[in-house]
mmCIF file of C-alpha atoms in Angstrom:
data_model
loop_
_atom_site.group_PDB
_atom_site.id
_atom_site.type_symbol
_atom_site.label_atom_id
_atom_site.label_comp_id
_atom_site.label_asym_id
_atom_site.label_seq_id
_atom_site.Cartn_x
_atom_site.Cartn_y
_atom_site.Cartn_z
ATOM 1 C CA MET A 1 4.392 9.739 -0.001
ATOM 2 C CA ALA A 2 5.844 6.323 0.727
ATOM 3 C CA LEU A 3 3.622 3.242 0.765
ATOM 4 C CA CYS A 4 3.771 1.464 4.141
ATOM 5 C CA ILE A 5 2.872 -2.232 4.190
ATOM 6 C CA GLY A 6 2.600 -4.167 7.445
ATOM 7 C CA ILE A 7 3.400 -7.885 7.202
ATOM 8 C CA VAL A 8 1.104 -9.868 9.514
ATOM 9 C CA GLY A 9 0.102 -13.453 10.175
ATOM 10 C CA LEU A 10 0.197 -16.168 12.814
ATOM 11 C CA PRO A 11 3.568 -16.904 14.424
ATOM 12 C CA ASN A 12 5.939 -19.012 12.379
ATOM 13 C CA VAL A 13 4.211 -18.820 8.980
ATOM 14 C CA GLY A 14 7.164 -17.222 7.181
ATOM 15 C CA LYS A 15 6.701 -13.479 7.780
ATOM 16 C CA SER A 16 10.329 -12.762 8.661
ATOM 17 C CA THR A 17 11.560 -15.014 5.860
ATOM 18 C CA LEU A 18 9.359 -13.048 3.449
ATOM 19 C CA PHE A 19 10.632 -9.773 4.905
ATOM 20 C CA ASN A 20 14.191 -10.866 4.201
ATOM 21 C CA ALA A 21 13.220 -11.822 0.664
ATOM 22 C CA LEU A 22 11.394 -8.569 -0.007
ATOM 23 C CA THR A 23 14.157 -6.342 1.297
ATOM 24 C CA ARG A 24 17.099 -8.440 0.050
ATOM 25 C CA THR A 25 18.487 -8.197 3.573
ATOM 26 C CA GLN A 26 18.872 -10.522 6.518
ATOM 27 C CA ASN A 27 17.654 -7.910 9.013
ATOM 28 C CA ALA A 28 14.808 -10.038 10.339
ATOM 29 C CA GLN A 29 15.840 -13.051 12.376
ATOM 30 C CA ALA A 30 14.046 -16.128 11.025
ATOM 31 C CA ALA A 31 13.677 -19.015 13.446
ATOM 32 C CA ASN A 32 11.462 -22.032 13.985
ATOM 33 C CA TYR A 33 9.571 -20.863 17.077
ATOM 34 C CA PRO A 34 6.689 -18.485 17.869
ATOM 35 C CA PHE A 35 7.392 -14.824 18.712
ATOM 36 C CA CYS A 36 10.799 -14.889 17.054
ATOM 37 C CA THR A 37 9.925 -11.292 16.098
ATOM 38 C CA ILE A 38 9.201 -9.032 19.074
ATOM 39 C CA GLU A 39 10.061 -5.518 17.918
ATOM 40 C CA PRO A 40 8.832 -4.827 14.368
ATOM 41 C CA ASN A 41 11.586 -4.891 11.744
ATOM 42 C CA THR A 42 11.330 -2.056 9.244
ATOM 43 C CA ALA A 43 12.970 -1.446 5.880
ATOM 44 C CA THR A 44 12.578 1.111 3.114
ATOM 45 C CA VAL A 45 12.738 -0.593 -0.273
ATOM 46 C CA PRO A 46 13.025 1.047 -3.724
ATOM 47 C CA VAL A 47 10.091 0.347 -6.034
ATOM 48 C CA PRO A 48 11.317 -1.578 -9.110
ATOM 49 C CA ASP A 49 10.624 0.604 -12.148
ATOM 50 C CA ASP A 50 12.359 -0.117 -15.469
ATOM 51 C CA ARG A 51 11.145 3.235 -16.829
ATOM 52 C CA LEU A 52 13.746 5.096 -14.764
ATOM 53 C CA ALA A 53 16.641 3.280 -16.434
ATOM 54 C CA ALA A 54 15.192 4.135 -19.861
ATOM 55 C CA LEU A 55 14.954 7.827 -18.938
ATOM 56 C CA ALA A 56 18.473 7.791 -17.493
ATOM 57 C CA LYS A 57 19.903 6.579 -20.823
ATOM 58 C CA ILE A 58 18.526 9.743 -22.417
ATOM 59 C CA THR A 59 19.240 12.417 -19.788
ATOM 60 C CA LYS A 60 22.467 10.993 -18.264
ATOM 61 C CA PRO A 61 21.538 12.242 -14.754
ATOM 62 C CA GLN A 62 23.809 12.492 -11.720
ATOM 63 C CA LYS A 63 21.482 10.153 -9.843
ATOM 64 C CA VAL A 64 18.392 7.971 -10.235
ATOM 65 C CA VAL A 65 15.858 7.999 -7.389
ATOM 66 C CA HIS A 66 13.151 5.338 -7.130
ATOM 67 C CA ALA A 67 9.864 5.663 -5.283
ATOM 68 C CA THR A 68 9.942 3.656 -2.054
ATOM 69 C CA VAL A 69 7.878 1.230 -0.017
ATOM 70 C CA ASP A 70 8.239 0.835 3.743
ATOM 71 C CA PHE A 71 7.833 -2.770 4.907
ATOM 72 C CA VAL A 72 7.125 -3.465 8.574
ATOM 73 C CA ASP A 73 7.532 -7.058 9.820
ATOM 74 C CA ILE A 74 5.024 -7.228 12.680
ATOM 75 C CA ALA A 75 5.261 -10.036 15.224
ATOM 76 C CA GLY A 76 2.839 -12.962 14.955
ATOM 77 C CA LEU A 77 -0.693 -12.583 16.288
ATOM 78 C CA VAL A 78 -2.460 -15.379 18.145
ATOM 79 C CA LYS A 79 -5.967 -16.033 19.431
ATOM 80 C CA GLY A 80 -6.712 -13.472 22.114
ATOM 81 C CA ALA A 81 -4.316 -10.836 20.764
ATOM 82 C CA SER A 82 -7.049 -8.192 21.066
ATOM 83 C CA ARG A 83 -7.171 -9.039 24.805
ATOM 84 C CA GLY A 84 -3.388 -8.890 25.142
ATOM 85 C CA GLU A 85 -2.578 -12.565 24.524
ATOM 86 C CA GLY A 86 0.856 -13.266 23.087
ATOM 87 C CA LEU A 87 2.266 -9.798 22.711
ATOM 88 C CA GLY A 88 -1.206 -8.586 21.674
ATOM 89 C CA ASN A 89 -2.088 -4.913 21.688
ATOM 90 C CA LYS A 90 1.483 -3.820 21.017
ATOM 91 C CA PHE A 91 1.328 -5.519 17.613
ATOM 92 C CA LEU A 92 -2.156 -4.218 16.833
ATOM 93 C CA ALA A 93 -0.793 -0.693 17.317
ATOM 94 C CA ASN A 94 1.940 -1.426 14.767
ATOM 95 C CA ILE A 95 -0.661 -2.600 12.235
ATOM 96 C CA ARG A 96 -2.672 0.583 12.796
ATOM 97 C CA GLU A 97 0.195 2.659 11.383
ATOM 98 C CA ALA A 98 0.417 0.712 8.083
ATOM 99 C CA SER A 99 -1.269 1.822 4.833
ATOM 100 C CA ALA A 100 -2.043 -1.764 3.830
ATOM 101 C CA ILE A 101 -1.738 -5.253 5.285
ATOM 102 C CA LEU A 102 0.247 -8.088 3.741
ATOM 103 C CA HIS A 103 -1.315 -11.172 5.345
ATOM 104 C CA VAL A 104 1.084 -14.125 5.139
ATOM 105 C CA VAL A 105 -0.636 -17.512 5.211
ATOM 106 C CA ARG A 106 1.180 -20.827 5.432
ATOM 107 C CA CYS A 107 0.241 -23.034 2.472
ATOM 108 C CA PHE A 108 2.795 -25.820 2.805
ATOM 109 C CA GLU A 109 3.227 -28.857 5.027
ATOM 110 C CA ASP A 110 6.539 -29.565 6.745
ATOM 111 C CA GLU A 111 6.749 -31.646 9.912
ATOM 112 C CA ASN A 112 10.026 -29.897 10.768
ATOM 113 C CA VAL A 113 8.345 -26.472 10.966
ATOM 114 C CA VAL A 114 5.965 -26.184 13.920
ATOM 115 C CA HIS A 115 2.547 -24.570 13.533
ATOM 116 C CA VAL A 116 1.119 -22.686 16.498
ATOM 117 C CA GLU A 117 -2.339 -24.212 15.851
ATOM 118 C CA GLY A 118 -1.000 -27.748 15.407
ATOM 119 C CA GLY A 119 -1.552 -28.168 11.659
ATOM 120 C CA VAL A 120 -1.870 -26.371 8.328
ATOM 121 C CA ASP A 121 -5.299 -24.849 7.591
ATOM 122 C CA PRO A 122 -5.116 -21.523 5.701
ATOM 123 C CA LEU A 123 -8.772 -20.531 6.143
ATOM 124 C CA ARG A 124 -8.655 -21.213 9.899
ATOM 125 C CA ASP A 125 -5.462 -19.143 10.148
ATOM 126 C CA VAL A 126 -6.996 -16.276 8.183
ATOM 127 C CA ALA A 127 -10.109 -16.354 10.382
ATOM 128 C CA ILE A 128 -8.005 -16.116 13.550
ATOM 129 C CA ILE A 129 -6.208 -12.975 12.376
ATOM 130 C CA GLU A 130 -9.329 -11.337 10.962
ATOM 131 C CA THR A 131 -11.289 -12.074 14.150
ATOM 132 C CA GLU A 132 -8.600 -10.448 16.293
ATOM 133 C CA LEU A 133 -8.577 -7.334 14.092
ATOM 134 C CA LEU A 134 -12.378 -7.204 14.285
ATOM 135 C CA LEU A 135 -12.367 -7.565 18.084
ATOM 136 C CA ALA A 136 -9.823 -4.758 18.341
ATOM 137 C CA ASP A 137 -12.079 -2.544 16.201
ATOM 138 C CA MET A 138 -15.056 -3.371 18.442
ATOM 139 C CA GLU A 139 -13.118 -2.167 21.461
ATOM 140 C CA SER A 140 -11.956 0.994 19.681
ATOM 141 C CA MET A 141 -15.481 1.863 18.514
ATOM 142 C CA ALA A 142 -16.989 1.192 21.935
ATOM 143 C CA LYS A 143 -14.625 3.717 23.514
ATOM 144 C CA TYR A 144 -15.157 6.196 20.682
ATOM 145 C CA CYS A 145 -18.954 5.980 20.842
ATOM 146 C CA GLU A 146 -18.919 6.390 24.623
ATOM 147 C CA ARG A 147 -16.868 9.583 24.300
ATOM 148 C CA LEU A 148 -19.021 10.945 21.458
ATOM 149 C CA GLY A 149 -22.192 10.142 23.371
ATOM 150 C CA LYS A 150 -21.160 12.479 26.186
ATOM 151 C CA GLN A 151 -20.319 15.285 23.740
ATOM 152 C CA ALA A 152 -23.520 14.748 21.742
ATOM 153 C CA ARG A 153 -25.677 15.836 24.684
ATOM 154 C CA THR A 154 -24.718 19.460 24.104
ATOM 155 C CA ASP A 155 -23.506 19.532 20.475
ATOM 156 C CA LYS A 156 -25.906 18.939 17.566
ATOM 157 C CA ASP A 157 -23.093 18.324 15.023
ATOM 158 C CA VAL A 158 -21.482 15.718 17.264
ATOM 159 C CA ARG A 159 -24.888 14.106 17.726
ATOM 160 C CA ALA A 160 -25.135 13.370 13.996
ATOM 161 C CA ARG A 161 -21.647 11.845 13.942
ATOM 162 C CA HIS A 162 -22.469 9.800 17.042
ATOM 163 C CA GLU A 163 -25.466 8.275 15.256
ATOM 164 C CA VAL A 164 -23.256 7.226 12.328
ATOM 165 C CA ALA A 165 -20.643 5.850 14.736
ATOM 166 C CA GLU A 166 -23.245 3.772 16.563
ATOM 167 C CA ARG A 167 -24.426 2.229 13.290
ATOM 168 C CA LEU A 168 -20.839 1.461 12.310
ATOM 169 C CA LYS A 169 -20.217 -0.098 15.727
ATOM 170 C CA ALA A 170 -23.280 -2.326 15.320
ATOM 171 C CA HIS A 171 -21.994 -3.411 11.900
ATOM 172 C CA ILE A 172 -18.638 -4.426 13.410
ATOM 173 C CA GLU A 173 -20.296 -6.210 16.331
ATOM 174 C CA ALA A 174 -22.292 -8.236 13.798
ATOM 175 C CA GLY A 175 -18.998 -9.466 12.309
ATOM 176 C CA GLY A 176 -18.699 -7.032 9.409
ATOM 177 C CA ALA A 177 -15.357 -5.526 8.365
ATOM 178 C CA VAL A 178 -15.261 -1.736 8.284
ATOM 179 C CA ALA A 179 -14.263 -1.818 4.595
ATOM 180 C CA GLN A 180 -17.635 -3.479 3.834
ATOM 181 C CA TYR A 181 -19.766 -0.822 5.596
ATOM 182 C CA THR A 182 -22.253 0.886 3.256
ATOM 183 C CA ALA A 183 -25.145 1.962 5.499
ATOM 184 C CA ASP A 184 -24.013 5.616 5.527
ATOM 185 C CA PRO A 185 -22.451 7.841 2.834
ATOM 186 C CA ALA A 186 -18.665 7.668 2.665
ATOM 187 C CA GLU A 187 -18.361 11.375 3.505
ATOM 188 C CA SER A 188 -20.247 10.782 6.774
ATOM 189 C CA VAL A 189 -18.002 7.894 7.785
ATOM 190 C CA ALA A 190 -14.676 9.439 6.691
ATOM 191 C CA PRO A 191 -14.168 11.703 9.767
ATOM 192 C CA ILE A 192 -14.703 8.700 12.054
ATOM 193 C CA LEU A 193 -12.245 6.522 10.155
ATOM 194 C CA GLN A 194 -9.660 9.297 10.133
ATOM 195 C CA GLU A 195 -9.927 9.715 13.883
ATOM 196 C CA VAL A 196 -10.176 6.080 14.996
ATOM 197 C CA GLN A 197 -7.907 4.336 12.416
ATOM 198 C CA LEU A 198 -9.815 1.047 12.402
ATOM 199 C CA LEU A 199 -7.883 -2.080 11.437
ATOM 200 C CA THR A 200 -10.502 -3.819 9.272
ATOM 201 C CA ASP A 201 -10.707 -0.725 7.070
ATOM 202 C CA LYS A 202 -7.234 -1.398 5.651
ATOM 203 C CA LYS A 203 -6.611 -2.963 2.259
ATOM 204 C CA VAL A 204 -5.411 -6.575 2.572
ATOM 205 C CA ILE A 205 -3.215 -8.600 0.199
ATOM 206 C CA TYR A 206 -2.825 -12.299 0.979
ATOM 207 C CA VAL A 207 0.532 -14.005 0.518
ATOM 208 C CA ALA A 208 0.372 -17.785 0.099
ATOM 209 C CA ASN A 209 3.725 -19.055 1.339
ATOM 210 C CA VAL A 210 4.329 -22.347 -0.503
ATOM 211 C CA ALA A 211 7.036 -24.999 -0.769
ATOM 212 C CA GLU A 212 9.423 -25.114 -3.728
ATOM 213 C CA ASN A 213 7.387 -27.857 -5.426
ATOM 214 C CA SER A 214 4.368 -25.493 -5.610
ATOM 215 C CA VAL A 215 6.090 -22.462 -7.139
ATOM 216 C CA ASN A 216 4.469 -22.912 -10.560
ATOM 217 C CA GLY A 217 0.974 -23.995 -9.569
ATOM 218 C CA ASP A 218 -1.659 -23.706 -6.857
ATOM 219 C CA ASN A 219 -1.914 -26.509 -4.349
ATOM 220 C CA ALA A 220 -5.179 -27.189 -2.499
ATOM 221 C CA PHE A 221 -4.262 -24.716 0.270
ATOM 222 C CA VAL A 222 -3.661 -21.881 -2.205
ATOM 223 C CA LYS A 223 -6.878 -22.633 -4.115
ATOM 224 C CA ALA A 224 -8.877 -22.351 -0.888
ATOM 225 C CA LEU A 225 -7.173 -19.059 -0.056
ATOM 226 C CA ARG A 226 -7.891 -17.669 -3.538
ATOM 227 C CA GLU A 227 -11.597 -18.493 -3.147
ATOM 228 C CA HIS A 228 -11.652 -16.628 0.165
ATOM 229 C CA ALA A 229 -9.783 -13.645 -1.320
ATOM 230 C CA ALA A 230 -12.126 -13.470 -4.313
ATOM 231 C CA LYS A 231 -15.131 -13.152 -1.985
ATOM 232 C CA ALA A 232 -13.318 -10.345 -0.159
ATOM 233 C CA GLY A 233 -12.421 -8.625 -3.431
ATOM 234 C CA THR A 234 -8.668 -8.776 -2.942
ATOM 235 C CA HIS A 235 -5.553 -10.497 -4.320
ATOM 236 C CA VAL A 236 -3.391 -13.518 -3.509
ATOM 237 C CA VAL A 237 0.333 -13.533 -4.305
ATOM 238 C CA ARG A 238 1.859 -17.019 -4.339
ATOM 239 C CA ILE A 239 5.422 -16.962 -3.015
ATOM 240 C CA CYS A 240 7.989 -19.492 -1.920
ATOM 241 C CA GLY A 241 9.596 -17.523 0.908
ATOM 242 C CA LYS A 242 12.468 -19.960 1.220
ATOM 243 C CA MET A 243 13.325 -19.688 -2.468
ATOM 244 C CA GLU A 244 12.993 -15.902 -2.530
ATOM 245 C CA GLU A 245 15.274 -15.583 0.490
ATOM 246 C CA GLU A 246 17.971 -17.438 -1.420
ATOM 247 C CA LEU A 247 17.868 -14.610 -3.981
ATOM 248 C CA ALA A 248 18.869 -12.005 -1.392
ATOM 249 C CA GLY A 249 22.599 -12.108 -2.101
ATOM 250 C CA LEU A 250 22.376 -12.348 -5.908
ATOM 251 C CA SER A 251 22.874 -9.620 -8.494
ATOM 252 C CA ASP A 252 19.929 -8.507 -10.634
ATOM 253 C CA ALA A 253 21.142 -10.636 -13.551
ATOM 254 C CA GLU A 254 21.642 -13.684 -11.317
ATOM 255 C CA ARG A 255 18.197 -13.148 -9.779
ATOM 256 C CA ALA A 256 16.613 -13.049 -13.230
ATOM 257 C CA ASP A 257 18.345 -16.300 -14.233
ATOM 258 C CA PHE A 258 17.365 -17.973 -10.959
ATOM 259 C CA LEU A 259 13.700 -17.001 -11.336
ATOM 260 C CA LYS A 260 13.721 -18.115 -14.968
ATOM 261 C CA SER A 261 15.012 -21.534 -13.927
ATOM 262 C CA TYR A 262 11.869 -21.920 -11.811
ATOM 263 C CA GLY A 263 9.625 -20.573 -14.574
ATOM 264 C CA VAL A 264 8.806 -17.456 -12.538
ATOM 265 C CA GLU A 265 8.668 -14.149 -14.397
ATOM 266 C CA SER A 266 8.688 -11.590 -11.585
ATOM 267 C CA SER A 267 9.973 -11.468 -8.033
ATOM 268 C CA SER A 268 7.810 -11.382 -4.926
ATOM 269 C CA LEU A 269 8.740 -7.731 -4.415
ATOM 270 C CA ASP A 270 7.409 -6.780 -7.865
ATOM 271 C CA GLN A 271 4.141 -8.636 -7.286
ATOM 272 C CA VAL A 272 3.569 -7.290 -3.788
ATOM 273 C CA ILE A 273 4.244 -3.681 -4.765
ATOM 274 C CA LYS A 274 2.062 -3.927 -7.871
ATOM 275 C CA HIS A 275 -0.874 -5.256 -5.879
ATOM 276 C CA GLY A 276 -0.163 -2.745 -3.100
ATOM 277 C CA TYR A 277 -0.291 0.147 -5.563
ATOM 278 C CA ASP A 278 -3.495 -1.210 -7.112
ATOM 279 C CA ALA A 279 -5.147 -1.783 -3.749
ATOM 280 C CA LEU A 280 -4.391 1.736 -2.519
ATOM 281 C CA GLY A 281 -5.043 3.460 -5.844
ATOM 282 C CA LEU A 282 -1.475 4.710 -6.246
ATOM 283 C CA ALA A 283 0.457 5.748 -9.358
ATOM 284 C CA SER A 284 3.852 7.248 -10.220
ATOM 285 C CA PHE A 285 4.757 10.237 -12.341
ATOM 286 C CA LEU A 286 8.330 10.786 -13.511
ATOM 287 C CA THR A 287 10.737 13.716 -13.698
ATOM 288 C CA ALA A 288 13.888 13.660 -15.807
ATOM 289 C CA GLY A 289 16.844 16.007 -16.128
ATOM 290 C CA PRO A 290 20.637 16.276 -15.798
ATOM 291 C CA GLN A 291 20.429 16.448 -11.993
ATOM 292 C CA GLU A 292 18.225 13.392 -11.442
ATOM 293 C CA VAL A 293 15.669 10.999 -12.849
ATOM 294 C CA ARG A 294 12.997 10.262 -10.262
ATOM 295 C CA ALA A 295 9.655 8.522 -9.668
ATOM 296 C CA TRP A 296 7.091 10.234 -7.430
ATOM 297 C CA THR A 297 4.167 8.398 -5.808
ATOM 298 C CA ILE A 298 0.696 9.971 -5.912
ATOM 299 C CA GLN A 299 -2.935 8.918 -5.547
ATOM 300 C CA ARG A 300 -4.708 8.153 -8.810
ATOM 301 C CA GLY A 301 -7.015 11.020 -9.688
ATOM 302 C CA TRP A 302 -4.835 13.777 -8.250
ATOM 303 C CA LYS A 303 -4.770 17.019 -10.211
ATOM 304 C CA ALA A 304 -1.458 18.475 -11.421
ATOM 305 C CA PRO A 305 -1.001 21.089 -8.626
ATOM 306 C CA LYS A 306 -1.442 18.512 -5.865
ATOM 307 C CA ALA A 307 0.987 16.151 -7.596
ATOM 308 C CA ALA A 308 3.491 19.001 -7.895
ATOM 309 C CA GLY A 309 3.193 19.489 -4.137
ATOM 310 C CA VAL A 310 4.747 16.042 -3.611
ATOM 311 C CA ILE A 311 7.994 17.511 -4.958
ATOM 312 C CA HIS A 312 7.710 20.678 -2.865
ATOM 313 C CA THR A 313 4.814 22.548 -1.268
ATOM 314 C CA ASP A 314 5.881 25.723 -3.130
ATOM 315 C CA PHE A 315 5.213 23.907 -6.431
ATOM 316 C CA GLU A 316 1.573 23.456 -5.446
ATOM 317 C CA LYS A 317 1.095 26.950 -4.028
ATOM 318 C CA GLY A 318 2.625 28.721 -7.036
ATOM 319 C CA PHE A 319 1.577 26.255 -9.744
ATOM 320 C CA ILE A 320 1.455 27.788 -13.233
ATOM 321 C CA ARG A 321 1.352 24.835 -15.611
ATOM 322 C CA ALA A 322 2.740 21.361 -16.290
ATOM 323 C CA GLN A 323 4.607 20.353 -19.423
ATOM 324 C CA VAL A 324 3.695 16.688 -19.912
ATOM 325 C CA SER A 325 4.920 13.923 -22.219
ATOM 326 C CA THR A 326 3.955 10.275 -22.127
ATOM 327 C CA PHE A 327 6.766 7.925 -21.166
ATOM 328 C CA ALA A 328 6.492 6.119 -24.515
ATOM 329 C CA ASP A 329 6.817 9.365 -26.505
ATOM 330 C CA TYR A 330 9.662 10.632 -24.315
ATOM 331 C CA VAL A 331 11.729 7.491 -24.928
ATOM 332 C CA ARG A 332 10.807 7.121 -28.596
ATOM 333 C CA LEU A 333 11.676 10.754 -29.418
ATOM 334 C CA GLY A 334 14.805 10.997 -27.285
ATOM 335 C CA GLY A 335 13.634 13.339 -24.583
ATOM 336 C CA GLU A 336 11.824 16.604 -23.901
ATOM 337 C CA GLN A 337 13.101 18.478 -26.954
ATOM 338 C CA GLY A 338 12.099 15.662 -29.293
ATOM 339 C CA CYS A 339 8.564 15.587 -27.835
ATOM 340 C CA ARG A 340 8.281 19.363 -28.151
ATOM 341 C CA ALA A 341 9.503 19.332 -31.750
ATOM 342 C CA ALA A 342 6.960 16.646 -32.647
ATOM 343 C CA GLY A 343 4.166 18.575 -30.936
ATOM 344 C CA LEU A 344 3.697 15.808 -28.375
ATOM 345 C CA GLU A 345 4.635 17.739 -25.241
ATOM 346 C CA ARG A 346 1.329 18.951 -23.815
ATOM 347 C CA VAL A 347 0.778 22.059 -21.712
ATOM 348 C CA GLU A 348 -1.639 21.170 -18.906
ATOM 349 C CA GLY A 349 -3.308 23.405 -16.340
ATOM 350 C CA LYS A 350 -4.695 23.106 -12.827
ATOM 351 C CA GLU A 351 -7.502 20.714 -13.791
ATOM 352 C CA TYR A 352 -5.264 18.120 -15.452
ATOM 353 C CA GLU A 353 -5.549 14.682 -13.839
ATOM 354 C CA MET A 354 -2.112 13.076 -13.621
ATOM 355 C CA GLN A 355 -1.570 9.706 -15.280
ATOM 356 C CA ASP A 356 0.795 6.903 -14.306
ATOM 357 C CA GLY A 357 4.023 7.257 -16.295
ATOM 358 C CA ASP A 358 3.628 10.942 -17.153
ATOM 359 C CA VAL A 359 7.021 12.599 -17.634
ATOM 360 C CA VAL A 360 6.480 16.087 -16.226
ATOM 361 C CA HIS A 361 8.216 19.453 -15.943
ATOM 362 C CA PHE A 362 6.326 21.788 -13.567
ATOM 363 C CA LEU A 363 6.445 25.582 -13.837
ATOM 364 C CA PHE A 364 5.603 27.536 -10.719
ATOM 365 C CA ASN A 365 5.732 31.077 -9.427
#
């Protein structure tokens, strides 16, 4: 299961520049005018995970396979996007398909880079995007409730769902994001969310795009954005898109030296993926052998059989047991045999809840 992150924001705030930085490519055309991006650029990016290299030193596999993240660079939204302004509804449909939203906000001043609203104001920019997503959800829920209302006349089960949907619609019309709705139990709302795919239900990570002189500290724009994010219960990643884009053609060693020269410990990609995993409740378990070393993405809390199904559906159907070592033990003791000899390879059954970093060998019928 790949994580899909949609990159959104007003036109000309640095989305395509960030996309290039994240993917280490120049696939997205970056230019100083609105609607530079029309069709969404997409890229599948390996998730940085130093644990795989450590396992590979032990097992000497034929290949190493990282978990992946799909990034989608969605064209800039403007006021009225929910009514079709700019390139409107087309872009909202692209956002609907993403697992999470990476909301890029301009937090630097530069008279040579035009701003579609005439000046830099992060909170105003955030409000514009969030209002358009909310308006789109209002329209979606209005249509959904109208359809359910007709069915509810003759179906008692649909009638109960229609009542929940109407309360959710009222919450949205009052300016509330779907993610903040608590008036009904989650299990009552879940079927509606699965069917309608509302935009304000998605996890959001803010990216403060700053100038090079703000790489190591928050300017006033970033501080304001952090206050807003804290109230919403989400994260802000401070990035200098221009600087990160310069890293695109460098080797890993050169990238590390470049970041160190700026006093930055991790790249934008590392930060974004970490917060993306946290926001969506994701984790990775690991498999290691002579054929391959690989990271597999799962939801936190999944039991062993369901996790095994990520490798192949037959693993879940015929699950017998999982032989599990912690990553630390596996590396310290030189592999599976060392863990087994030390009594640190556990045999886990169907009720075992997988942990991030588990090194696993599944047995199945």
